[in-house]
Every structure is written in C-alpha cells, then in structure tokens.
Tab-separated table of C-alpha atoms and ligand atoms in Angstrom:
chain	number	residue	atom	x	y	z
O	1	UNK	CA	0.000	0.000	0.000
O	2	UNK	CA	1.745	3.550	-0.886
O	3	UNK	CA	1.820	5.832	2.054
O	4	UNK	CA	0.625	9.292	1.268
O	5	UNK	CA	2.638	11.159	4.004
O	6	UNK	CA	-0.822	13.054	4.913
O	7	UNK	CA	1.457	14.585	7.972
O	8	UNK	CA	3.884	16.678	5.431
O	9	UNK	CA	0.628	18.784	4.778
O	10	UNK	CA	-0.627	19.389	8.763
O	11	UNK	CA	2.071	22.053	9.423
O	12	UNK	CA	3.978	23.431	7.000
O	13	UNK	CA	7.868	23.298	8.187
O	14	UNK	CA	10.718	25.447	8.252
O	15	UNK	CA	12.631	23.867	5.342
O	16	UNK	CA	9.686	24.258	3.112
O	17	UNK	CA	9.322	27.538	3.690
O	18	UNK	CA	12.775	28.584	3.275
O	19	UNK	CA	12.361	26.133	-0.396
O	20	UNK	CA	8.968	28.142	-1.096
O	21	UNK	CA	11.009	31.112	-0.389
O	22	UNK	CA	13.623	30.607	-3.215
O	23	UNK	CA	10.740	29.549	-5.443
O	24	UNK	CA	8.821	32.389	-5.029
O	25	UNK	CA	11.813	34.683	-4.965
O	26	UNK	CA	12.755	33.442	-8.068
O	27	UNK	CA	9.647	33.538	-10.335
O	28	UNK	CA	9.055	36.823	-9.613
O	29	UNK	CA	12.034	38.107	-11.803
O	30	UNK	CA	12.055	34.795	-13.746
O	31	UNK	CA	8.385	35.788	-15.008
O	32	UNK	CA	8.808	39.220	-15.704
O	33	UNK	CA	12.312	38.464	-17.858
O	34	UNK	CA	10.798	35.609	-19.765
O	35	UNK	CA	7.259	37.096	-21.069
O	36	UNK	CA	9.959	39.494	-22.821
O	37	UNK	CA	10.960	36.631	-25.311
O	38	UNK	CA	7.161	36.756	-26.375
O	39	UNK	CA	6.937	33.274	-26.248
O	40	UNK	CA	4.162	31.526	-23.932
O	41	UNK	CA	5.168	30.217	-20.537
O	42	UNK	CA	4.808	26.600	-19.483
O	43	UNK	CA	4.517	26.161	-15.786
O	44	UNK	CA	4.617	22.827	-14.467
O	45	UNK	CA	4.740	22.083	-10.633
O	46	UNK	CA	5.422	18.467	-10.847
O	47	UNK	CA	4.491	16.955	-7.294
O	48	UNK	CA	2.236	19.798	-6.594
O	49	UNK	CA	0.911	18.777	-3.287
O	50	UNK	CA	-2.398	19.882	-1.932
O	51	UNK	CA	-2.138	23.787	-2.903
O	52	UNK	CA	-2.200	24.781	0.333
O	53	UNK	CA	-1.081	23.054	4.569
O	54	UNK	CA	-3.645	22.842	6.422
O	55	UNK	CA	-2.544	25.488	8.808
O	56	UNK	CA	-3.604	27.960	6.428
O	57	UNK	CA	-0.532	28.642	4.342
O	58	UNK	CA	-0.089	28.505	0.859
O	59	UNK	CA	2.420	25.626	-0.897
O	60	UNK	CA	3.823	26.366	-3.832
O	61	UNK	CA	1.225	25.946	-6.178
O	62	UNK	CA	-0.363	29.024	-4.355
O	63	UNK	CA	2.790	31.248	-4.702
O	64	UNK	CA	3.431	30.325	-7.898
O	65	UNK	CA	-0.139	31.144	-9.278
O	66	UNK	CA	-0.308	34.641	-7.342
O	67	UNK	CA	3.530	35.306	-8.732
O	68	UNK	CA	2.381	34.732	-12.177
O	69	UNK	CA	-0.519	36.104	-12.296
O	70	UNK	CA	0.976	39.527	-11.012
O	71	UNK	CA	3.361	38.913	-13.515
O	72	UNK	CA	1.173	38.810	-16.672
O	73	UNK	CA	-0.917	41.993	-15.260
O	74	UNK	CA	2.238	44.065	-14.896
O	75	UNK	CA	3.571	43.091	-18.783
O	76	UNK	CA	3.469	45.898	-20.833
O	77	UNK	CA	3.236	43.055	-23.897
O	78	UNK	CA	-0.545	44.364	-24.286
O	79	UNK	CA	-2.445	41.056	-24.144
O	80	UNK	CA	0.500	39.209	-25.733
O	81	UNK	CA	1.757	37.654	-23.004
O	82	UNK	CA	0.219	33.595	-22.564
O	83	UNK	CA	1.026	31.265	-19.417
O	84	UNK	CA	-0.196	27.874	-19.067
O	85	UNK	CA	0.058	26.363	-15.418
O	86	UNK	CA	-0.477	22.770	-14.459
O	87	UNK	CA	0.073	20.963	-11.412
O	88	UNK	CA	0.413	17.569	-11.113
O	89	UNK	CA	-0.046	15.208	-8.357
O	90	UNK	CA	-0.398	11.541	-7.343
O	91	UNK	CA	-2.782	11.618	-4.313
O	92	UNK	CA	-3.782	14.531	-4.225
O	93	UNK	CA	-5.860	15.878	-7.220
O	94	UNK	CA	-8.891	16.647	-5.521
O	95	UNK	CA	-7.410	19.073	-2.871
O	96	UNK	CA	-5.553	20.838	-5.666
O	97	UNK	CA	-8.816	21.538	-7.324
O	98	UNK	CA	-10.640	22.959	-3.966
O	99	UNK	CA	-7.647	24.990	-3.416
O	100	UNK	CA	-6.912	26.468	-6.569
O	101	UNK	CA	-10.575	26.727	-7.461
O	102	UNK	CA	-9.970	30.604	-7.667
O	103	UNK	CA	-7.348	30.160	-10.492
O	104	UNK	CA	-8.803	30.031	-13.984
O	105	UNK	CA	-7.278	28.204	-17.240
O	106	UNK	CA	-4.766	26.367	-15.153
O	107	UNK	CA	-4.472	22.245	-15.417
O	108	UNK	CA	-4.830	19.781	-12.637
O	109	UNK	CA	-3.320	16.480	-13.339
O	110	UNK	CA	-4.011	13.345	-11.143
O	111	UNK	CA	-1.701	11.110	-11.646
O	112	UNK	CA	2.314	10.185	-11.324
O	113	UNK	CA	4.939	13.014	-13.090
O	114	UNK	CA	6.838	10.176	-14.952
O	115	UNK	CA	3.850	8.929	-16.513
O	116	UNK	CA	2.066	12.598	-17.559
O	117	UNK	CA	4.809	14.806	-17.633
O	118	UNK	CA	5.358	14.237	-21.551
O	119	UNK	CA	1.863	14.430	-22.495
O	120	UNK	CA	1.589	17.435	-20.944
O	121	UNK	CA	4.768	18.699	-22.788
O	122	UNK	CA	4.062	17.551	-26.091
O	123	UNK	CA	1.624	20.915	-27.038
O	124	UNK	CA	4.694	23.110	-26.028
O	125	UNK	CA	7.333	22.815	-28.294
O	126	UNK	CA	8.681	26.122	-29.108
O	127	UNK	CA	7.624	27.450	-25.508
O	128	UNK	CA	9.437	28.632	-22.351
O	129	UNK	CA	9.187	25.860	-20.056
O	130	UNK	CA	9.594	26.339	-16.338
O	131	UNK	CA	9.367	22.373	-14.100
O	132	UNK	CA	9.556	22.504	-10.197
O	133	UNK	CA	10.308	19.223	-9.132
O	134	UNK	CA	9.756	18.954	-4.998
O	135	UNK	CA	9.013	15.382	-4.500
O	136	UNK	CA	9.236	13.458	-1.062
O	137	UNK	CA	12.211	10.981	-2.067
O	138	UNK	CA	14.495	9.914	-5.348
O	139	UNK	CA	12.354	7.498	-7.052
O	140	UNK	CA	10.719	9.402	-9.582
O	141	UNK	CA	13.555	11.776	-10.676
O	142	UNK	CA	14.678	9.833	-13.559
O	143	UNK	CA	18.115	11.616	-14.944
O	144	UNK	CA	16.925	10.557	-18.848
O	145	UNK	CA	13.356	12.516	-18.863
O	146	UNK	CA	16.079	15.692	-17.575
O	147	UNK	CA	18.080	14.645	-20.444
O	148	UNK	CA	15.466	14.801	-23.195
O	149	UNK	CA	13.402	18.180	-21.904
O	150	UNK	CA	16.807	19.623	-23.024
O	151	UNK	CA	16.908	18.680	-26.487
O	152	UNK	CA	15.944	21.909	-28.005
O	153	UNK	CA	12.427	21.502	-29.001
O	154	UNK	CA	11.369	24.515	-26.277
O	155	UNK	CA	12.589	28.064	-26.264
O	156	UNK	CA	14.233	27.612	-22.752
O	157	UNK	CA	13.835	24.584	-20.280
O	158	UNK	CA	14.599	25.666	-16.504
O	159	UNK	CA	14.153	22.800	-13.703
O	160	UNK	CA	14.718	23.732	-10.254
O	161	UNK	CA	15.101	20.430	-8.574
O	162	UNK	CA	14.605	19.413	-4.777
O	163	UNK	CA	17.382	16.415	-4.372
O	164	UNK	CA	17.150	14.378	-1.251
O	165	UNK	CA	20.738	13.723	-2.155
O	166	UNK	CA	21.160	12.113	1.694
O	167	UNK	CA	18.156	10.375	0.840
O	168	UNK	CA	20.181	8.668	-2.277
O	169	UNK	CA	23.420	7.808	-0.350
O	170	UNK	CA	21.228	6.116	2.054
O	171	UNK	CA	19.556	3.989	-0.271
O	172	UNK	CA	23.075	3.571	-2.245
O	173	UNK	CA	24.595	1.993	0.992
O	174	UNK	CA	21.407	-0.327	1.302
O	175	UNK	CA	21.878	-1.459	-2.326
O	176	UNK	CA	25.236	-2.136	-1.243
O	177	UNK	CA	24.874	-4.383	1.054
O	178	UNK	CA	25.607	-1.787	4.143
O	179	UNK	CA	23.343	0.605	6.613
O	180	UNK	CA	23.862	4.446	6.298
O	181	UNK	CA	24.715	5.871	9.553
O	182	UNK	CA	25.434	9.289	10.530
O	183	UNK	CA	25.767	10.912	14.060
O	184	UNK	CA	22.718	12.901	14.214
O	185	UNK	CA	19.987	9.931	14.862
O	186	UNK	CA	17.384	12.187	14.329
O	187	UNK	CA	18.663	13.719	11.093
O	188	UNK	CA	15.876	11.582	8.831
O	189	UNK	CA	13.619	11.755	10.606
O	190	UNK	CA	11.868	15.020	9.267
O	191	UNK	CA	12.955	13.744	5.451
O	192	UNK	CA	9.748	12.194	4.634
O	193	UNK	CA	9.556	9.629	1.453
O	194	UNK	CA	6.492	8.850	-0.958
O	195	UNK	CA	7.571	4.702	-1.252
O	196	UNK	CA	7.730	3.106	1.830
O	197	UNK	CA	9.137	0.637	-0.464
O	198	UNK	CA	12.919	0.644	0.116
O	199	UNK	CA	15.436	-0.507	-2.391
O	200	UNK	CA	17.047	-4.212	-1.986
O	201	UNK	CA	20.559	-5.745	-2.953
O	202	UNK	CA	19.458	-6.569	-6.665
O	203	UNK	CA	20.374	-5.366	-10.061
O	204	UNK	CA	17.273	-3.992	-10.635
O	205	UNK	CA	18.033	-1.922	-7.576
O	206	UNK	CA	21.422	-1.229	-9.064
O	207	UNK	CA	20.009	-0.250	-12.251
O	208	UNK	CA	17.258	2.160	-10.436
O	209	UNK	CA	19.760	4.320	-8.745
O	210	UNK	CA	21.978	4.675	-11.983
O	211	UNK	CA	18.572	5.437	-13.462
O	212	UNK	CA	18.190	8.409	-11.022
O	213	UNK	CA	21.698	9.564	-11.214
O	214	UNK	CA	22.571	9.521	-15.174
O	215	UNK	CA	24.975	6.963	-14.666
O	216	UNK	CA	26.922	4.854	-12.143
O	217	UNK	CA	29.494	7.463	-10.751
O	218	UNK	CA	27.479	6.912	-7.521
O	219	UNK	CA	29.019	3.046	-6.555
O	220	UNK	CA	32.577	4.653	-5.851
O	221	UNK	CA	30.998	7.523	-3.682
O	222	UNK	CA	29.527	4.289	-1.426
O	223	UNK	CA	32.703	2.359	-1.496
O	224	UNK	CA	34.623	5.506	-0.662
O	225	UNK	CA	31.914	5.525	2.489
O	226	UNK	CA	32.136	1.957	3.085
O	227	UNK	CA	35.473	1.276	3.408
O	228	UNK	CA	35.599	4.498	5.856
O	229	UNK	CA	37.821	6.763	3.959
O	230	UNK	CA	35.210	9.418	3.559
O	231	UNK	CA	32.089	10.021	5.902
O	232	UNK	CA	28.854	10.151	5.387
O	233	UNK	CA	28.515	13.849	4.890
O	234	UNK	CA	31.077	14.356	2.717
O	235	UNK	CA	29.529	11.369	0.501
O	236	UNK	CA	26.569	13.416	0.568
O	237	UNK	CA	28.392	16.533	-0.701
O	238	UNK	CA	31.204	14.399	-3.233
O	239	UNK	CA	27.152	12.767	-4.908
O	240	UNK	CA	25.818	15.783	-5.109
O	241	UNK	CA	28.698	18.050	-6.718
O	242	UNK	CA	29.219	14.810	-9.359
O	243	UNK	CA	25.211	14.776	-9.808
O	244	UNK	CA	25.617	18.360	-10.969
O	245	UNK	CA	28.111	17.924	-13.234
O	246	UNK	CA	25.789	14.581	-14.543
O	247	UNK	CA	23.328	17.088	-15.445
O	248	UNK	CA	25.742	19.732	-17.094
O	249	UNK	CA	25.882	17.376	-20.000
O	250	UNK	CA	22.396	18.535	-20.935
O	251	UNK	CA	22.318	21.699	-19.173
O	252	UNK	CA	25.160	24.326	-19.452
O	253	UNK	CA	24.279	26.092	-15.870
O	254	UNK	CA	23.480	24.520	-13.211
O	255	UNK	CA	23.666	25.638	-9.199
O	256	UNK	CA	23.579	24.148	-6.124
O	257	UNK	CA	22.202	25.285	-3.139
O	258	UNK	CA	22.533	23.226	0.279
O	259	UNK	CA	19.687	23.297	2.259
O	260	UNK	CA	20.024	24.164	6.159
O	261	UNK	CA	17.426	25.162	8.745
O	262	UNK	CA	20.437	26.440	11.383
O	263	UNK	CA	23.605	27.285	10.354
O	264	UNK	CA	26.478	25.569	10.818
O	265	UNK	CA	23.832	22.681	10.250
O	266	UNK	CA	25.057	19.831	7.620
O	267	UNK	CA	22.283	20.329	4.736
O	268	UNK	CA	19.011	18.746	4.686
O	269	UNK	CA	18.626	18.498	1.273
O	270	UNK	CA	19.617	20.609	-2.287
O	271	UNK	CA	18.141	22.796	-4.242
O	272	UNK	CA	19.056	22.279	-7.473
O	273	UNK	CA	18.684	24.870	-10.693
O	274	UNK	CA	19.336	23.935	-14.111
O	275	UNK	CA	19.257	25.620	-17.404
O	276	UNK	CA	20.777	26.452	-20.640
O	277	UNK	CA	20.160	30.355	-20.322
O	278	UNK	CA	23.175	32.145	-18.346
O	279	UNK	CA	20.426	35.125	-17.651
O	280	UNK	CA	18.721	32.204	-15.323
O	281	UNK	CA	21.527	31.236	-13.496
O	282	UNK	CA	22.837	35.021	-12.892
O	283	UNK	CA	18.900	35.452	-11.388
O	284	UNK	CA	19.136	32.595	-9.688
O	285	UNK	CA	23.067	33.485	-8.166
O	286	UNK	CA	21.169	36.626	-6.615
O	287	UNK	CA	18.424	35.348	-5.496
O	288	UNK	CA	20.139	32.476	-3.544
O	289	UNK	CA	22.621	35.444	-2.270
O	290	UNK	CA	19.363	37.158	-0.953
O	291	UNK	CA	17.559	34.307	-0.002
O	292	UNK	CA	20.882	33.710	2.154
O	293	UNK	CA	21.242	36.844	3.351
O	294	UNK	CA	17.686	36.465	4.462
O	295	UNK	CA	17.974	33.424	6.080
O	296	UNK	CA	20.930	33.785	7.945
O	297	UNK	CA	19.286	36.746	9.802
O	298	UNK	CA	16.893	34.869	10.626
O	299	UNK	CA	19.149	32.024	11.707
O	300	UNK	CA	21.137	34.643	13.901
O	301	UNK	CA	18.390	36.743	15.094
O	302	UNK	CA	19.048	39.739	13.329
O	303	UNK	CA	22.466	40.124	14.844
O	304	UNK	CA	25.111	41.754	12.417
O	305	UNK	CA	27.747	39.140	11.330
O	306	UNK	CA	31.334	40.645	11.016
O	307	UNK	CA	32.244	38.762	7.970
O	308	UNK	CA	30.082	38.258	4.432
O	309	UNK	CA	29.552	33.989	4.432
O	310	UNK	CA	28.094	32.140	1.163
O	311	UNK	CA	25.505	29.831	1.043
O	312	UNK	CA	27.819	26.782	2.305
O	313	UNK	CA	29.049	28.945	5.536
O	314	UNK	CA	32.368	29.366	4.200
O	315	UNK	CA	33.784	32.693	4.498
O	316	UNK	CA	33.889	35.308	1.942
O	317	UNK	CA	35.771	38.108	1.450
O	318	UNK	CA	35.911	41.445	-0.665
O	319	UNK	CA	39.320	39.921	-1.815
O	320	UNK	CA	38.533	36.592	-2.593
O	321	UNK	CA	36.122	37.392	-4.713
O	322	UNK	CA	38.479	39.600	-6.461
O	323	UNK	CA	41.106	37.379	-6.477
O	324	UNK	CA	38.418	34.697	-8.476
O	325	UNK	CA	36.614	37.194	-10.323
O	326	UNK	CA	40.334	37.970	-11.682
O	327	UNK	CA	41.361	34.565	-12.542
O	328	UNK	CA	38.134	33.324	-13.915
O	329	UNK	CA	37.598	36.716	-15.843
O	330	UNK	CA	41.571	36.928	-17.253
O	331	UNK	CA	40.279	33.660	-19.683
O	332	UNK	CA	38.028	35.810	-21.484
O	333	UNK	CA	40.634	36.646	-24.317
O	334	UNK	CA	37.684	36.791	-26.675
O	335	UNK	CA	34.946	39.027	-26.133
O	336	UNK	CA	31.993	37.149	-24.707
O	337	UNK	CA	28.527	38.539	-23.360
O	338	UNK	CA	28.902	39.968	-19.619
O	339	UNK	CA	25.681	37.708	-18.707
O	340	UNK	CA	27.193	34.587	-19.870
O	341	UNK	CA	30.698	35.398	-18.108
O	342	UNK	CA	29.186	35.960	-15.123
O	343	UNK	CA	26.957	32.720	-15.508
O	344	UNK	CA	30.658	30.415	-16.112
O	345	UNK	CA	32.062	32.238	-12.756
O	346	UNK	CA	28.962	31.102	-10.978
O	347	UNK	CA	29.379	27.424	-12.133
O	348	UNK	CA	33.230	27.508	-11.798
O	349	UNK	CA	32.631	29.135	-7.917
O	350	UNK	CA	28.887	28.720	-7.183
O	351	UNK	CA	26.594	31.268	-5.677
O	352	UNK	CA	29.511	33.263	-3.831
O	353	UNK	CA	28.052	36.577	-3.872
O	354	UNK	CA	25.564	38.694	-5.847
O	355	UNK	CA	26.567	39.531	-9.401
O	356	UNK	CA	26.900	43.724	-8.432
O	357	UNK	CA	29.743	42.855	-6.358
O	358	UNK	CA	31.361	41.102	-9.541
O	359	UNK	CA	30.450	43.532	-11.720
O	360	UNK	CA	31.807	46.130	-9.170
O	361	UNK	CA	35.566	44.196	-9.702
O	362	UNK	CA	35.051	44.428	-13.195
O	363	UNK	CA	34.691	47.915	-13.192
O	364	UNK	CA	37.801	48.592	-11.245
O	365	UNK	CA	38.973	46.221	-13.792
O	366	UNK	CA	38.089	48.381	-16.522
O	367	UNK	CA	39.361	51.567	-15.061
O	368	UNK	CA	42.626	50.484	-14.775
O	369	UNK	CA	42.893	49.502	-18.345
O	370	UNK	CA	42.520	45.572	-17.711
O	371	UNK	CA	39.113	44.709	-19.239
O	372	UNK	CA	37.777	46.191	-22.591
O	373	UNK	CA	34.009	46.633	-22.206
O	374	UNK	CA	31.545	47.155	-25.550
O	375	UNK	CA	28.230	48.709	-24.017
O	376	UNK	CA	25.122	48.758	-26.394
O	377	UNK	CA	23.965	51.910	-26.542
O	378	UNK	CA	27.280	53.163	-26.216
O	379	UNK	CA	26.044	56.976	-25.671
O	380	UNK	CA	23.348	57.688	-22.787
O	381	UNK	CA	20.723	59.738	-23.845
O	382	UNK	CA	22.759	63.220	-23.155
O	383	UNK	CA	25.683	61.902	-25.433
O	384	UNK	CA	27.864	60.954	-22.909
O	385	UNK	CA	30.157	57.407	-22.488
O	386	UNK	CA	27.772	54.756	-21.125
O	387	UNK	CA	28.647	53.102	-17.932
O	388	UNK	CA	26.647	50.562	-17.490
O	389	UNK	CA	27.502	46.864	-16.396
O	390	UNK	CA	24.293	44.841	-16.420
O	391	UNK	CA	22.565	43.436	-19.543
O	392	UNK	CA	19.030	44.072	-20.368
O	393	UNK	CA	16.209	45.966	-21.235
O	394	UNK	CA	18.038	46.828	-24.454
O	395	UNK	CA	21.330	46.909	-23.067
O	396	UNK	CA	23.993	44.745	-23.789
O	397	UNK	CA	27.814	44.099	-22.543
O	398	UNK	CA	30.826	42.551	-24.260
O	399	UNK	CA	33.511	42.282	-22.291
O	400	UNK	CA	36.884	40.699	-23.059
O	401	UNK	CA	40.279	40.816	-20.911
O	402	UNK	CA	43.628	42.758	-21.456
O	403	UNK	CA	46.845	40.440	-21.797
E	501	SAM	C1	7.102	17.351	-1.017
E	501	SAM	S1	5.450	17.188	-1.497
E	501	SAM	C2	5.207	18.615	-2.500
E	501	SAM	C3	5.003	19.847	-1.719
E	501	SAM	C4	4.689	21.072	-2.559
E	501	SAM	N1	5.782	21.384	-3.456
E	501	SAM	C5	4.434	22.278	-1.667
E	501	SAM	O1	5.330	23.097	-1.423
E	501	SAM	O2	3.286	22.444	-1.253
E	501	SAM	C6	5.479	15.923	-2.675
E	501	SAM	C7	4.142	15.618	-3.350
E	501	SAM	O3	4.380	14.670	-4.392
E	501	SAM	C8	3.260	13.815	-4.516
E	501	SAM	N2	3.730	12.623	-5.241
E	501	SAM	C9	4.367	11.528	-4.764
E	501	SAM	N3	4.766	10.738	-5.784
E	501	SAM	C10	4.407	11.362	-6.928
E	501	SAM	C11	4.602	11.085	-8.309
E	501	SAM	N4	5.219	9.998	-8.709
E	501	SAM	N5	4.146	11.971	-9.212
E	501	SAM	C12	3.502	13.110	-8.817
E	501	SAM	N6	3.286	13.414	-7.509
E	501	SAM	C13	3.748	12.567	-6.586
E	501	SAM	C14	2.796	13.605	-3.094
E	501	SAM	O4	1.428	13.284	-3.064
E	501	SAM	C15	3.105	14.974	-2.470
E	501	SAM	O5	1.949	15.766	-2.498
C-alpha cells in the first residue's frame, strides 16, 4: 500500500518555507524576464501537493499562481503575453482543485509526473518551459526525462530540482549491502519519502539508482563511504557536486544550493537549478545570495555578522572574490557577453556573492585599463560614455580581458 505522508501537509515546516522562499523569490524576476521573449510560458509544478497546509498557508502551487498572475498583469506586452500552469499530483488531485478553485485556465493532473509529464509537454514545443520538481524521495527523478526536456524543441527549459541527495546515499549503501549511519539519529527523521518501499541488494536496484543519477558514478561515492575513507557527509556533498556535473551534460548552468534550517547545520537536502540560459543562473546566483542573506538573519536573530559567508558557511571576502573574479575573468581573451561570463564564474565558484559585487571588480577592472568593455547603446541619452555593467532591457555588454 503507498503511504501518502498526509502529515507533510498538517504544518507546514521550516525547510519548506525557506524552499517556497527561493521559489517564489525566483519567479518573480524569472516571469517578468521571460514574457519578454514573447513566447508563452509553461509552468509545471510536478508533485504539486495539496495547494495549500492545512494550517492555512499557501504551498507552492499558491505562490506560484499569485507570482504569475501579477506577472502577466504588470507586462506591458498588451495582451500578448500567454502562461499555461499545471500541477500535477499523485494523491492529491482533488485538494488541488478545492484549493486552486480561484485560479482560472490552469491544469490539474491526477496522476504520477513520470507517466504525464510528456503528455503534458508535447503541445509546447517552441515554448518557455519552467518544471519545479519537490518530491518526497528519489524514485521518480529519472536523470533521462532531464536529459530529453533539453533537447531543443522549447525556447528555454529551466528545472529547479529538490534532491534528497542524503536520501540517495542512504539507499546507495542499502543497495550495497551496508546501513547508512550518521551521528545525528534524528537527522531523517523530518525527510519524509512517498515509497515506503525501500530498495534491496538486486540489479534492478542497481540499475534504479543509476537510473536516477545519469549513470553509475554513484558506486565509488559508497565504497569511498564503506570502506571508511570518507564520511557520510562528505559522501553526501562528493554525490551531489558529481550529480551536478551529470546534469551539465544537458544543461550548461546549473547551481547548487545546500539546504540548512540552522547554520552551521550539515544540509538537509539541495536545491538544485538547471538551465541552458546564463540570464537564469545570474537570477538565480542573486536570489540564492538574498535568499541567504535572508535566512541567515533569521538564523542569527538579526544580529550583524562581522564577515560576508556564502551559502555553504564558508567565508567570503571582498578579496577573494576579487582574487576569483580575476582569474576566472583573465580567460576571457575573446569578447563574450557579460551575462554569460558571469553565468561560467557562478558554475566555476557557485553562488559566492551577488553579481553587483562582480560587476563592481570588473569595473575597477576596466578603469585600470585591464578589461575592454563594448556597451550597447554606447552613448546615454545626453551623449555621454555609457557606464553601465548589467545586460538588459536593451542593453547589452561585451567584455573581453587585457593580456
Ligand atoms: C514534497 S510534497 C510537495 C510539496 C509542494 N511542493 C508544496 O510546497 O506544497 C510531494 C508531493 O508529491 C506527490 N507525489 C508523490 N509521488 C508522486 C509522483 N510519482 N508523481 C507526482 N506526484 C507525486 C505527493 O502526493 C506529495 O503531495
């Protein structure tokens, strides 16, 4: 019998809302950006839940629909603008439908994601496509289906994935032959799964996991655990770095962002955000700076913190990202489009800092005669030199590096 993890819904917990948080934070900008390619919008939460907890506040298919719908009314694309939404969900159709029931022209699907999500793709070639994937465990994320919604037949594809990458070692041990343990006892007990159904010492076990992770990098990660010479955390951080690169075959960007409740806390689980548009992973640098920022003062009570941390707790300093702005921007021999530079730092780095304090390096860079920048308009209105160092909204910036 499946087990519908009814309890995930009673109270909705801290690590959702900080997840519902980077969602939300994210569309908002996403949505506004994207309407501008005046292409329609698919919107697909994939394990959509019930719409809303039953304390009263809204899951993501709630903050999603308000986000977008703000989105198309503030447009300026006169009626032009289209967005389909659809949410589907395995048990819990009916719930959606009570608590969306103020939504119009949006899609319900009952059912499983791996069986409906290509049906419900196969009207939308040529469109934006936007897929949150939140579900309880590993099963369903199949690394193949990733594979194929990049092949080029939409516009863009972004997935923002929630990986219960601890989740995956766990079951990788048990596949193994050997029991997961970390120190924290209590550690799974908040990370809820869909299948009670756990996975057994078979090659068709075997075959499942290399399923989920794109191929079968995962084994030496457990043997490196099993025989002791790494620990369980760091097996959870050495799967999920090689799971990224796994999906940077099919998607050029794609971020990381450890999930904590306190800090100094080992993650609970990753976000992760993948695309082939550097404009989407420069958005989605900044927002997980913010969403950081955010957090931590929540995490610390408001108190001031002396020195600027990223998203993994790891110090950061004005000069180190200098000193890596420098070295990764010093490649750039060629000129190349400021957006998609700053989109390789963040891959080569991850989501160290917001992309004004790169851009304010780069300017420093420029005024001391080590960076060539081409802006587009090169004038401002009053004839003057343009200074400007982000892209868009008719702007655009070349940059390319001084030997
Ligand atoms: C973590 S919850 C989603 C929570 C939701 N994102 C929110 O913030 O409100 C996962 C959901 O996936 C659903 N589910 C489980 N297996 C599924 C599958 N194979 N396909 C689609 N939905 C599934 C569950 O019923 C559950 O509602």
């Amino acid at each position: 019998m499946s087990k519908k993890n009814d309890d995930f819904f009673v109270k909705k917990k801290p690590w959702s809302k900080v997840k519902d948080e980077l969602l939300g934070c994210y569309l908002k900008p996403y949505v506004s950006k994207i309407l501008y390619t005046r292409k329609p919008l698919a919107y697909v939460d994939c394990f959509a839940g019930k719409g809303k907890f039953d304390d009263g506040n809204p899951g993501s298919p709630l903050i999603a629909l308000d986000i977008l719908q703000q989105g198309l009314a503030s447009t300026k694309l006169n009626g032009n603008a289209r967005i389909g939404a659809a949410f589907i969900d395995l048990n819990y159709a009916t719930d959606l439908q009570t608590n969306l029931s103020a939504y119009h022209g949006i899609r319900i699907v009952s059912g499983a994601y791996e069986d409906t999500i290509e049906n419900l793709l196969i009207s939308k070639k040529g469109w934006n496509v936007f897929l949150y994937i939140d579900p309880y465990g590993i099963k369903a994320l199949d690394c193949s289906k990733f594979d194929a919604f990049a092949n080029g037949q939409f516009n863009t594809i972004e997935l923002l994935i929630n990986m219960n990458s601890f989740g995956f070692i766990r079951e990788g041990c048990r596949v193994m032959g050997q029991q997961f343990k970390i120190d924290d006892d209590s550690f799974f007990d908040d990370l809820v799964e869909y299948e009670p159904t756990k996975l057994d010492a078979s090659d068709k076990s075997i075959e499942a996991l290399n399923q989920i992770a794109g191929g079968e990098y995962w084994k030496s990660i457990i043997e490196q655990y099993i025989s002791g010479r790494i620990d369980g955390y760091e097996a959870e951080e050495k799967f999920s770095e090689q799971y990224c690169s796994r999906l940077s075959k099919s998607y050029k960007y794609v971020l990381n962002m450890p999930i904590r409740i306190q800090q100094n806390q080992h993650p609970k689980y990753r976000l992760i955000h993948a695309t082939n548009h550097p404009a989407g992973c420069v958005l989605m640098a900044d927002n997980i700076c913010n969403r950081w920022e955010l957090l931590k003062d929540i995490q610390s009570n408001g108190q001031l913190s002396l020195f600027q941390e990223d998203y993994n707790n790891q110090i950061i300093d004005a000069s180190t990202i200098r000193e890596r702005v420098i070295k990764q921007f010093s490649q750039f021999d060629d000129w190349i489009s400021l957006t998609e530079a700053e989109a390789l730092f963040y891959i080569k780095y991850g989501a160290i800092c917001k992309s004004g304090e790169i851009t304010k390096v780069l300017k420093n860079m420029e005024k001391d005669n080590h960076l060539e920048v081409r802006r587009n308009p090169c004038l401002t209105e009053k004839g003057k030199p343009s200074t400007f160092m982000t892209e868009g909204h008719g702007k655009t910036v070349s940059i390319k590096w001084v030997k």
